[in-house]
Coordinates of C-alpha atoms and ligand atoms in Angstrom, one line a residue:
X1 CA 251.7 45.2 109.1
X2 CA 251.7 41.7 107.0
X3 CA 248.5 40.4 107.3
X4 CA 248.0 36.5 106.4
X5 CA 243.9 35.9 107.4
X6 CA 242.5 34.8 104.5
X7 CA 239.7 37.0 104.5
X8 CA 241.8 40.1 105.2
X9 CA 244.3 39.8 102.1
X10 CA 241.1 38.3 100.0
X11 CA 238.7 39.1 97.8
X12 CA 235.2 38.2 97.8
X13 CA 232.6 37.4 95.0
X14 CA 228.9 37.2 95.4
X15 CA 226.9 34.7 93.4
X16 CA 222.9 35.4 93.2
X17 CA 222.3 32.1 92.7
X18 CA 219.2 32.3 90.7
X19 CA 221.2 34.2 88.2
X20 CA 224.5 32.5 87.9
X21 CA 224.1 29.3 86.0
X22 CA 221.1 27.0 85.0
X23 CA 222.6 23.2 84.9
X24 CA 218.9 21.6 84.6
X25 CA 217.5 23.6 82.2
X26 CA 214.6 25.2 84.0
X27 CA 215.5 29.0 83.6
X28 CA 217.0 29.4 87.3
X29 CA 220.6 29.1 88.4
X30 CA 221.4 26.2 90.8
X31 CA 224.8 24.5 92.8
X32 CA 225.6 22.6 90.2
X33 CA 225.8 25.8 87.6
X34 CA 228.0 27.6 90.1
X35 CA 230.2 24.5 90.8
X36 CA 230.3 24.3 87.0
X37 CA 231.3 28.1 87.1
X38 CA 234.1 27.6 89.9
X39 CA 237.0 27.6 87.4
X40 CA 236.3 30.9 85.7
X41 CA 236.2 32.0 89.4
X42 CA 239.6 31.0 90.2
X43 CA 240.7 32.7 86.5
X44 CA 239.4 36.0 87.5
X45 CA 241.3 35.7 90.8
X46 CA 238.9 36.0 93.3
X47 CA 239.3 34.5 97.0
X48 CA 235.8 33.8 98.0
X49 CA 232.4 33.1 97.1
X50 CA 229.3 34.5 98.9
X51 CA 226.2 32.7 97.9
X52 CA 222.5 34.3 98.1
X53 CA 220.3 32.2 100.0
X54 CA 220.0 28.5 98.4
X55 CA 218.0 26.7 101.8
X56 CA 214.4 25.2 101.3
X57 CA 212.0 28.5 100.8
X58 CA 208.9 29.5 99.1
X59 CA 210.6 32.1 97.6
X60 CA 208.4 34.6 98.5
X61 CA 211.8 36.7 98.5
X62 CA 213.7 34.6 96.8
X63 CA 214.9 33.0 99.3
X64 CA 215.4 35.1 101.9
X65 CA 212.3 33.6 103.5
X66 CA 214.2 30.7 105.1
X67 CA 211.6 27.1 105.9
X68 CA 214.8 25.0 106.6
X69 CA 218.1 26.8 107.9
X70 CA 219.6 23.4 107.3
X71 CA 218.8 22.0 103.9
X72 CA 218.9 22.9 100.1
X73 CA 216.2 24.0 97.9
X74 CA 215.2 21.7 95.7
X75 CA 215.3 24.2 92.6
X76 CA 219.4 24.9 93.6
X77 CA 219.9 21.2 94.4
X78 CA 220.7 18.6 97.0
X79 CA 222.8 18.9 100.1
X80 CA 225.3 16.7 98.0
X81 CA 225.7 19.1 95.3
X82 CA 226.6 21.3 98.0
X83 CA 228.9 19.3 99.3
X84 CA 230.4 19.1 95.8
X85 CA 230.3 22.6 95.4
X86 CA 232.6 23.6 98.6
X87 CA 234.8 20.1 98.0
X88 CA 235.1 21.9 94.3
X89 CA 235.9 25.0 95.8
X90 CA 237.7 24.2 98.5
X91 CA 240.2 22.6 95.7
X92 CA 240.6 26.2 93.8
X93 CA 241.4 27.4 96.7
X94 CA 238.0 29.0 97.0
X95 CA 236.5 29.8 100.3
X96 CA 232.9 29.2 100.6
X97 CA 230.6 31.7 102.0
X98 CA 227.2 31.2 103.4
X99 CA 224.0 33.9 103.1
X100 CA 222.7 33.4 107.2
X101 CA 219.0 34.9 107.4
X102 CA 218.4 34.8 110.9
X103 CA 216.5 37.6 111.5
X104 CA 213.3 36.1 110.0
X105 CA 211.9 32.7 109.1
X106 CA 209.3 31.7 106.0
X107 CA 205.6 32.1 107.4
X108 CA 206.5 28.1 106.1
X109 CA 209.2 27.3 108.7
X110 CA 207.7 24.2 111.2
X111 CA 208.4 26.7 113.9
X112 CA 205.8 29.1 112.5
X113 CA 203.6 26.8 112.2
X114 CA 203.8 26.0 115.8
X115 CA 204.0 29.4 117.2
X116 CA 200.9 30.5 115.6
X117 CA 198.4 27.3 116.1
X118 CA 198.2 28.5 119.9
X119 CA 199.0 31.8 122.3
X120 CA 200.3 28.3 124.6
X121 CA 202.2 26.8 122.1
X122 CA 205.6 26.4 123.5
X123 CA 207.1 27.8 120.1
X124 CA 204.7 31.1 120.2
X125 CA 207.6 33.1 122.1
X126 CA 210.2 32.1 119.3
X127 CA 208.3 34.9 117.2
X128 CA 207.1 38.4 118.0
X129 CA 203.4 38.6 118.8
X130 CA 201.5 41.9 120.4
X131 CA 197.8 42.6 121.3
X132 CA 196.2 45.3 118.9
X133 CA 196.3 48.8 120.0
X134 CA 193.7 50.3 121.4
X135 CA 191.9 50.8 118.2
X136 CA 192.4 47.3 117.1
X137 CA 194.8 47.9 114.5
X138 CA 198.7 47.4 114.9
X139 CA 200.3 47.6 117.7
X140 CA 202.5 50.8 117.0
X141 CA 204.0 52.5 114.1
X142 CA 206.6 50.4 112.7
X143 CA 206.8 49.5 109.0
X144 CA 207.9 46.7 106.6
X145 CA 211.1 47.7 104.8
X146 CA 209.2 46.6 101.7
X147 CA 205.9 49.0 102.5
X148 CA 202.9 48.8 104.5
X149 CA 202.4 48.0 108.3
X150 CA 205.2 45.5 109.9
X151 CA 202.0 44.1 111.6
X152 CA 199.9 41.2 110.6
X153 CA 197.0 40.3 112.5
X154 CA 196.4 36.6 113.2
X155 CA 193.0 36.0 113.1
X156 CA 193.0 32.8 115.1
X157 CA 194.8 33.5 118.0
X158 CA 194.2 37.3 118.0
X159 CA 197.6 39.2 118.1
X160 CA 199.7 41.0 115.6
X161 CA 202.8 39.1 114.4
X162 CA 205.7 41.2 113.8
X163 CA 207.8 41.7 110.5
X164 CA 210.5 43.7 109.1
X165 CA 210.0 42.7 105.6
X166 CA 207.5 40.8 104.4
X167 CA 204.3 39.3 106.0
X168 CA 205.7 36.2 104.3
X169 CA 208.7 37.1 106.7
X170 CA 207.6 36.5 110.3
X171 CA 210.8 38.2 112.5
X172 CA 212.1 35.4 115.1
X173 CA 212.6 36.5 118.8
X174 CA 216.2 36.7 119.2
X175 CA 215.4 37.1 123.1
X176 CA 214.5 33.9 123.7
X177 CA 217.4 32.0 124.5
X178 CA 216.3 29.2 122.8
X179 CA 215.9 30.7 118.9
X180 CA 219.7 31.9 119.7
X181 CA 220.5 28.5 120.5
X182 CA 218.5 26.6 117.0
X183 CA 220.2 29.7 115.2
X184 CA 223.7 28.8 116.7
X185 CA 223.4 25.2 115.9
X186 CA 222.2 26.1 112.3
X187 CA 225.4 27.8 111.7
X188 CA 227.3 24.5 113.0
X189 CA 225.6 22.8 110.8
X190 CA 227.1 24.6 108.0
X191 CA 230.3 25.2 109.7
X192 CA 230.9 21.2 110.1
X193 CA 230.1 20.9 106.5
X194 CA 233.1 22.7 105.6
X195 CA 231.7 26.7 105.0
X196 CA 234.2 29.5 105.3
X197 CA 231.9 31.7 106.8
X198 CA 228.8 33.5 107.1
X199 CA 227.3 36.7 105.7
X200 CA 224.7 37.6 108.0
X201 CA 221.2 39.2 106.8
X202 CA 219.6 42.6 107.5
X203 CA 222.2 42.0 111.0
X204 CA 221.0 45.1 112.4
X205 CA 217.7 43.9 113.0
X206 CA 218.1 41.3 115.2
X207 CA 217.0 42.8 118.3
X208 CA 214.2 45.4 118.7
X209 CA 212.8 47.3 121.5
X210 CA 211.4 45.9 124.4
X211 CA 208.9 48.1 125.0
X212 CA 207.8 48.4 121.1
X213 CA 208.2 52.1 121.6
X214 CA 206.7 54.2 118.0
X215 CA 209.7 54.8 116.0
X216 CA 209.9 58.8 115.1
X217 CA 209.0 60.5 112.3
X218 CA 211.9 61.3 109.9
X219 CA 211.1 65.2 108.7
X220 CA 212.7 64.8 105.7
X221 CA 210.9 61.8 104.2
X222 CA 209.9 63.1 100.8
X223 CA 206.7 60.9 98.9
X224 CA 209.4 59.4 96.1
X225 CA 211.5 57.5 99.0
X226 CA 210.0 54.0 99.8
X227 CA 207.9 53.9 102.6
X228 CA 210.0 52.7 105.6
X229 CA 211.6 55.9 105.7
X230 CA 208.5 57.7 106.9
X231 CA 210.1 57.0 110.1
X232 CA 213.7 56.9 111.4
X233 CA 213.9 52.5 112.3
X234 CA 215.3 53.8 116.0
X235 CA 213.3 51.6 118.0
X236 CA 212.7 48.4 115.3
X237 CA 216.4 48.0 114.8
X238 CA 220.1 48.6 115.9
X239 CA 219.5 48.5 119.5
X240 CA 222.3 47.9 122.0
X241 CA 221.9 44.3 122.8
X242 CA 222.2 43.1 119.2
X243 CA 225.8 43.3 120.0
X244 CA 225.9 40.3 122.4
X245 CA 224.2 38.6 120.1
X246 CA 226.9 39.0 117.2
X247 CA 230.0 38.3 120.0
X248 CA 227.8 35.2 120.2
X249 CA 228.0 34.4 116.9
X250 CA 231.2 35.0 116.5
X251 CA 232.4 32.7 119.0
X252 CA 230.4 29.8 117.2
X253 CA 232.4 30.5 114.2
X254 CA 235.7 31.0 115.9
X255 CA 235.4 27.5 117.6
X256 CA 236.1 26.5 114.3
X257 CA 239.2 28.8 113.5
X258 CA 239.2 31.4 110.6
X259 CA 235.8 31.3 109.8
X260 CA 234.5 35.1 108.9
X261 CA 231.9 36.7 109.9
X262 CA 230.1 39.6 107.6
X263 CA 227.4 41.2 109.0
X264 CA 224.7 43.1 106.8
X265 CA 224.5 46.7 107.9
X266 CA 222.5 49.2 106.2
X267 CA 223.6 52.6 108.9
X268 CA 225.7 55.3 108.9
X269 CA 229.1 55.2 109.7
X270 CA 229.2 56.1 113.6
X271 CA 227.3 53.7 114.0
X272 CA 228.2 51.0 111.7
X273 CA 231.6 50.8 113.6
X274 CA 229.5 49.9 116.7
X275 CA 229.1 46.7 114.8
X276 CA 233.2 45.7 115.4
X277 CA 231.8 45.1 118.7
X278 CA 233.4 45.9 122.0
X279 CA 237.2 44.6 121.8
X280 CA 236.8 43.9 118.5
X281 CA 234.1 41.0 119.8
X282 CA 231.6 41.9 116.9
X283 CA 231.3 41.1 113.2
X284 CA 235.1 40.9 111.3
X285 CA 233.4 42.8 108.6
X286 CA 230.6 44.8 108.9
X287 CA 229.5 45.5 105.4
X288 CA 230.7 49.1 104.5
X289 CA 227.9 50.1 101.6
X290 CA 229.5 54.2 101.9
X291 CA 230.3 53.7 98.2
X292 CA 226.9 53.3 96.9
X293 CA 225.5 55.8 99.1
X294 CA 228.2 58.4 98.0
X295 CA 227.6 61.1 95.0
X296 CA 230.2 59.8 92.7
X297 CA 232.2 62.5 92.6
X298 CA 236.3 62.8 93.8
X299 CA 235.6 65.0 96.5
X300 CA 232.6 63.1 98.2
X301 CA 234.6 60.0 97.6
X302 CA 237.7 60.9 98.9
X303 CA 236.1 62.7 102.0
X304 CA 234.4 59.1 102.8
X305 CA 237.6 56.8 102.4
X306 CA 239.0 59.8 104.6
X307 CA 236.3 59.3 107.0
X308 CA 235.9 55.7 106.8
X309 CA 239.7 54.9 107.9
X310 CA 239.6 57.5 110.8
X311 CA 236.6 56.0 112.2
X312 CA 237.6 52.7 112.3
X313 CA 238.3 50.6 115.6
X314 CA 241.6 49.9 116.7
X315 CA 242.8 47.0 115.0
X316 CA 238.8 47.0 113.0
X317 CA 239.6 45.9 109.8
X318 CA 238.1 48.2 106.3
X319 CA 235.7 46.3 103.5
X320 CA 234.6 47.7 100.3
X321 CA 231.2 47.2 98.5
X322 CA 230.0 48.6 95.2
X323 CA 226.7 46.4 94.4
X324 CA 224.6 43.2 95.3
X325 CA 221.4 42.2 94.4
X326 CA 219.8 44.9 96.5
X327 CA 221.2 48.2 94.5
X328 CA 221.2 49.4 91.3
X329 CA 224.2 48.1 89.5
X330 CA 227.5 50.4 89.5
X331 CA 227.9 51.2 85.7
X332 CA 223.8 51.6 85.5
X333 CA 224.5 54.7 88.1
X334 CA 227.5 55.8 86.8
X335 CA 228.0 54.7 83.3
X336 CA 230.7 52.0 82.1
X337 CA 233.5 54.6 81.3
X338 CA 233.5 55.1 85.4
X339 CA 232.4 52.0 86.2
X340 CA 235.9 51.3 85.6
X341 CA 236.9 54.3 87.6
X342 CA 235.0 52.4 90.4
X343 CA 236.4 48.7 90.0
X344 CA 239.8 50.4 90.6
X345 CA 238.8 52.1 93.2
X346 CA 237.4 49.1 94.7
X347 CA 240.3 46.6 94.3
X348 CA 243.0 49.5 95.4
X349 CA 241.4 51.2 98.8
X350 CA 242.6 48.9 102.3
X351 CA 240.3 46.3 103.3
X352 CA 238.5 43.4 101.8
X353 CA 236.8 44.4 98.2
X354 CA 233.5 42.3 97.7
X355 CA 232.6 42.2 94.0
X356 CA 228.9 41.3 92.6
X357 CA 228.6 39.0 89.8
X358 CA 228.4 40.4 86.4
X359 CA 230.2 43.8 87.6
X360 CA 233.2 42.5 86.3
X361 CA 231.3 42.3 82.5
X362 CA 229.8 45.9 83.3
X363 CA 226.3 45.0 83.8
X364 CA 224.1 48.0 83.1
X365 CA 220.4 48.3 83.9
X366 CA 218.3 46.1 82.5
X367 CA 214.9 46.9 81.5
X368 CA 212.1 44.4 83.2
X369 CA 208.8 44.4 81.3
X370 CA 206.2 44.6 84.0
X371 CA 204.8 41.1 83.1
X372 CA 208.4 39.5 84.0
X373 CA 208.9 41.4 87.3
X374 CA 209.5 39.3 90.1
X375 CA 210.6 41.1 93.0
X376 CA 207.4 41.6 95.7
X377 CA 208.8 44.9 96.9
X378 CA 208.7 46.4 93.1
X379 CA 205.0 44.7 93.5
X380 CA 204.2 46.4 96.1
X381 CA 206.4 50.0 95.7
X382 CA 206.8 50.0 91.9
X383 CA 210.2 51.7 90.8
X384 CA 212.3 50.2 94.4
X385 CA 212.1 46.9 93.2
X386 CA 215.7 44.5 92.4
X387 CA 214.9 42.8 89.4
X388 CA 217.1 45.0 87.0
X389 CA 220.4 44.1 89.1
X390 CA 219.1 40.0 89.4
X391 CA 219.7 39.0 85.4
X392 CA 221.3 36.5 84.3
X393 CA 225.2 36.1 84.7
X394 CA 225.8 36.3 80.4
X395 CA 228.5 33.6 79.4
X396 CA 228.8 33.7 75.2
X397 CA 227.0 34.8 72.3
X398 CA 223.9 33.0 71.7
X399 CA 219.9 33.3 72.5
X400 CA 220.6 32.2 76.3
X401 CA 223.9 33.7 76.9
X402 CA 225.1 30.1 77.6
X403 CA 223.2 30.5 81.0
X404 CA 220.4 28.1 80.5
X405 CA 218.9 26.2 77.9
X406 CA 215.3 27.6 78.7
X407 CA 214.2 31.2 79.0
X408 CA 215.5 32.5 81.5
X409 CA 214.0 33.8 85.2
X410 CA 214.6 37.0 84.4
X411 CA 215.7 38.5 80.8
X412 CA 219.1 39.1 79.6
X413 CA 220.3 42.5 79.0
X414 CA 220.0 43.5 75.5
X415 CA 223.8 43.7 74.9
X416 CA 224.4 39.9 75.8
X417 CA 225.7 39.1 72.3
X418 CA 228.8 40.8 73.3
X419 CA 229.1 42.0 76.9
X420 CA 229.5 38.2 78.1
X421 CA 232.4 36.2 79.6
X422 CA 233.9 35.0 76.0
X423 CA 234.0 38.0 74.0
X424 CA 235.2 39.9 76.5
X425 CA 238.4 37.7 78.4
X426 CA 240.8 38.4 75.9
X427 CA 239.9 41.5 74.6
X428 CA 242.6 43.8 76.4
X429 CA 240.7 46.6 76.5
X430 CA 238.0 44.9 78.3
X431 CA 236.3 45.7 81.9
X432 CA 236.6 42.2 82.0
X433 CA 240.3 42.3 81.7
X434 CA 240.3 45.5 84.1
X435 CA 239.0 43.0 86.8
X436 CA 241.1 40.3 86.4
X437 CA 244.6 42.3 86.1
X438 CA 243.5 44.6 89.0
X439 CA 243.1 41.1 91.0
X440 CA 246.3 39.9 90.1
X441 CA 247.7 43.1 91.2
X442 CA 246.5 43.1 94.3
X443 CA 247.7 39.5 94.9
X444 CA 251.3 40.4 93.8
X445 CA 251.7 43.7 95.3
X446 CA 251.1 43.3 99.4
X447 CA 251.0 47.2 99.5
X448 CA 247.4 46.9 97.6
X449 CA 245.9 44.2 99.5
X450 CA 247.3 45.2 103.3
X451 CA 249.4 48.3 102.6
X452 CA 248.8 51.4 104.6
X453 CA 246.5 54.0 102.9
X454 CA 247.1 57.9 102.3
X455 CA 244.9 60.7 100.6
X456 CA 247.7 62.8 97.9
X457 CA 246.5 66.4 97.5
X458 CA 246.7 67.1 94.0
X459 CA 244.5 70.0 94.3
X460 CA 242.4 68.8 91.3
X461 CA 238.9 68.6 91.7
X462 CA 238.1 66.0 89.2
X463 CA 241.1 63.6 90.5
X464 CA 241.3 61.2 93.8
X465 CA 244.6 60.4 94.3
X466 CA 246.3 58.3 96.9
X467 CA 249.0 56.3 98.2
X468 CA 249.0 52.5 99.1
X469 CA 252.3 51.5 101.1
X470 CA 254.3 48.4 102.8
X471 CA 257.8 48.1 103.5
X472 CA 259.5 49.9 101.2
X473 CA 256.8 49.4 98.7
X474 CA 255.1 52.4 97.2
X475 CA 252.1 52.5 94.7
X476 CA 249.9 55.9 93.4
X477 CA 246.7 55.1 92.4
X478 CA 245.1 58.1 90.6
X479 CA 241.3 58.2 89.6
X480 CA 239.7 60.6 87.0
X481 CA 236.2 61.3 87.6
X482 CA 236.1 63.7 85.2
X483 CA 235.9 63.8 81.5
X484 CA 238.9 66.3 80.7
X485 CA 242.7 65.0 80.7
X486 CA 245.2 66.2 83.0
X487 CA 248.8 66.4 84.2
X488 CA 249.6 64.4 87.0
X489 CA 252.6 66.5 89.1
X490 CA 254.6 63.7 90.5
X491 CA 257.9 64.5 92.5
X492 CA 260.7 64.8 90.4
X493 CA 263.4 62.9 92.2
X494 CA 261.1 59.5 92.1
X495 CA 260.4 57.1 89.0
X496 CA 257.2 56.0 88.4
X497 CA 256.3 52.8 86.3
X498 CA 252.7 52.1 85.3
X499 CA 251.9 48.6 86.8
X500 CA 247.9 49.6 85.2
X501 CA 245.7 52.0 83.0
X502 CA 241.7 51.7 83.5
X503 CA 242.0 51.9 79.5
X504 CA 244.6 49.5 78.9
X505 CA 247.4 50.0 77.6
X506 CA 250.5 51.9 79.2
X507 CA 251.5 49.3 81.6
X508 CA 255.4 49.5 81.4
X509 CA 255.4 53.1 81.2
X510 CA 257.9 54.5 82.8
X511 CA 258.9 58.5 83.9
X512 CA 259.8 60.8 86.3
X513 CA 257.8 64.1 87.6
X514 CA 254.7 65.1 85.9
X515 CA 252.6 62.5 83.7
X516 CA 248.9 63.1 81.6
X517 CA 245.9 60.7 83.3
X518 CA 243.1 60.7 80.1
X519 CA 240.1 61.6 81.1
X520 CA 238.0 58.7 82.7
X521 CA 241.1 57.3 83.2
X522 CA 242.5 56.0 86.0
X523 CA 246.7 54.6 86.8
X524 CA 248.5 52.6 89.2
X525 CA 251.9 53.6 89.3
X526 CA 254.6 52.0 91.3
X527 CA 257.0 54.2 92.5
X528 CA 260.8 53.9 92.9
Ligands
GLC601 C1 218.5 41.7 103.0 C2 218.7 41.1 101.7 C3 217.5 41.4 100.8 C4 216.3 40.8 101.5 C5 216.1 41.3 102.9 C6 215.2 40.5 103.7 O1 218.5 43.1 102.9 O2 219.9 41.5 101.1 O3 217.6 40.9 99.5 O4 215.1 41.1 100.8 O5 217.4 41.3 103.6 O6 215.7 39.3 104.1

């Protein structure tokens, strides 16, 4: 199977905007940085560019509190540098992708503003109000992802307003057919200005119960787990009907021909397929996050690419995620040596690999000092908060990292005097490098990008091994979790040539039967 969608035999990049590049010197990231940024894009060899939220917000979470679906934040830019930015793109052969947050306005969006003035107000029913419980307080047990009651009481009119996140976060009523069709034209709006395609916020969400019913407890919520999972979200999210509403979506975007849909999808994986939608009418890519939820270890991991395939619609096609601005980064939970492990992983396994800014330099926690935290859900459950995996993007040596001229949003990790863009592109031992050559691999060897997949049983517990195939094409890929080195049996009759080592080094390589993987090291070998 040859497949030519762009976003199928792509790969996609995630820009935190904030974090990226500062072109005005104020300390945040903005359009203009990332258009400036575009051609070390196109150098690494990525296909796409997902952009965090950039539309007119208070920022209450950074930007996922939307008061404008259809105009730019002054702090990121104009709607002409975004114009630039996708003409820019567009010219690198860059797709643009678009953050969509449609589950939930800003408490600022006009239509909040209307639907809360009056229980008659003709916008009231775009939101979700209740009447207290009987005791007055909210009307039943659901709670905000980021702690506390999902239940605000409006003083003046008297009824609870409903929200998943923040209070700052009023969810929209994606029952009334009129927020589906503002939403829809939103996304036109977007789509006529040239934008490749959406990835769609907490997607899940979109529709709740209809009779509000108490979600149930969960009995194994422990005290250190944030709050939300005191219950199991059963009744607040991933009901049935959210399904018609991504076909709908889908069909806006497909009026305007390969336009992608990724949908946001934090479930497990029977029922994140239910988000392909029936006939394939759902979201192309429902975000598959099974790699940061996995122990990092071969077994767990081969076990969930095992799974992951089998459970996949007919004709559903596999994505890959390791981080985004929500999770701890990869090499902070695993270490840089496999953080390595994981980038090969990631750009080898069938489906679309989306990668998150700064990965590709091996990005380790960064420590936030609690006077520079900015994250409200760290504010309000201290030690779940995001600010360690928001930091700048670190470009070259020097006191700013060549991302701004002023101090930062957020503080630089420690090491940025040399993990950053220009000390690390031509070193050839690099992570740096890793990326790039493993994204030039997969854009000259089809059997990577669209080839079949198959698990090899080397019966060594420290090594995933496996085969990617098209044609007559053949690679190994062959993983080392472990720290200890170890012979590789290969079959005898076959030559292998190494097309890549995680460490550098060895490509050219060439032998027949058994070869030695290094520990933490991990090979693509072509086989003939
Ligand atoms: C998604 C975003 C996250 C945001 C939340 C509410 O999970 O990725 O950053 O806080 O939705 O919009």
């Amino acid at each position: 199977m040859t497949e030519t969608v762009w976003w199928k035999r792509g790969t996609v990049y995630q820009v935190y905007p904030r974090s990226f590049q500062d072109s005005n010197g104020d300390g945040v990231g903005d359009l203009a940085g990332i258009t400036r940024r575009l051609d070390y894009l196109a150098w690494l060899g990525v296909d796409a560019v997902w952009i965090s939220p950039v539309y007119p917000s208070p920022m209450a979470d950074y930007g996922y509190d939307v008061a404008d679906y259809c105009g730019i934040d002054p702090l990121f830019g104009s709607l002409s540098d975004f114009d630039e930015l996708v003409a820019q793109a567009h010219r690198r052969k860059l797709k643009v992708i678009l953050d969509f947050v449609p589950n939930h306005t800003s408490i600022a969006h006009p239509w909040f503003t209307e639907a809360r003035a009056s229980r008659e107000n003709p916008r009231r029913d775009w939101y979700i109000w209740r009447d207290p419980g009987p005791d007055g307080g909210p009307p039943n047990n659901w709670l905000s992802n980021f702690g506390g009651p999902a239940w605000t009481l409006d003083p003046a009119t008297g009824q609870y307003y409903y929200h998943a996140f923040l209070r700052e976060q009023p969810d929209l009523n994606w029952r009334n057919p009129a927020v589906r069709a503002a939403m829809y034209d939103a996304l036109r709006f977007w789509l006529e200005r040239g934008v490749d395609g959406f990835r769609v916020d907490v997607i899940w969400h979109l529709i709740k119960d209809d009779s509000f019913r108490d979600n149930p407890a969960n009995p194994h919520f422990a005290e250190h787990l944030p709050e939300i999972n005191r219950f199991h979200q059963v009744y607040s999210a991933d009901r049935p009907e959210v399904l018609d509403v991504i076909a709908e979506m889908r069909a806006v975007l497909r009026a305007y021909g390969e336009r992608v849909l990724i949908g946001e999808i934090y479930l497990p994986l029977e029922r994140l397929m239910a988000y392909y939608g029936p006939d394939l009418s759902g979201a192309d890519m429902p975000f598959n996050f099974q790699l940061i939820q996995t122990p990092w270890r071969a077994d767990a991991v081969q076990e969930l690419v095992e799974n992951y395939e089998a459970g996949l619609p007919e004709g559903g096609w596999p994505n890959w995620v390791l981080g985004n601005h929500d999770q701890p980064r990869i090499s902070a939970r695993i270490g840089e040596e496999q953080a390595r492990i994981a980038a090969m992983l990631l750009l080898t396994l069938r489906g679309t690999p989306t990668l998150y800014y700064g990965d590709e330099l091996g990005l380790g926690h960064v420590p936030i000092p609690p006077e520079r935290v900015r994250d409200p859900w760290e504010l309000n459950e201290p030690g779940h908060g995001r600010d360690p995996e928001r930091t700048p993007m670190q470009w070259e040596p020097g006191p700013r990292a060549g991302f701004s001229t002023a101090e930062p949003w957020l503080p630089l990790s420690p090491d940025h005097e040399t993990r950053n863009v220009e000390c690390l592109q031509d070193m050839p031992g690099s992570i740096l490098t890793l990326y790039r050559r493993l994204l030039a691999l997969r854009r000259e060897h089809p059997a990577l990008a669209v080839g079949s997949y198959r698990t090899l049983a080397l019966g060594l517990p420290d090594i995933l091994a496996y085969e990617r195939s098209v044609g007559d094409a053949r690679l190994r890929v062959i993983l080392n979790f472990g720290t200890a080195a170890h012979e590789i049996p290969l079959p005898e009759s076959e030559t292998w040539t190494v097309l890549l080592s995680s460490r550098g080094g060895r490509a050219g390589e060439r032998g027949a039967g058994r070869t030695v993987l290094g520990g933490a090291e991990g090979l693509i070998l072509m086989q003939s």
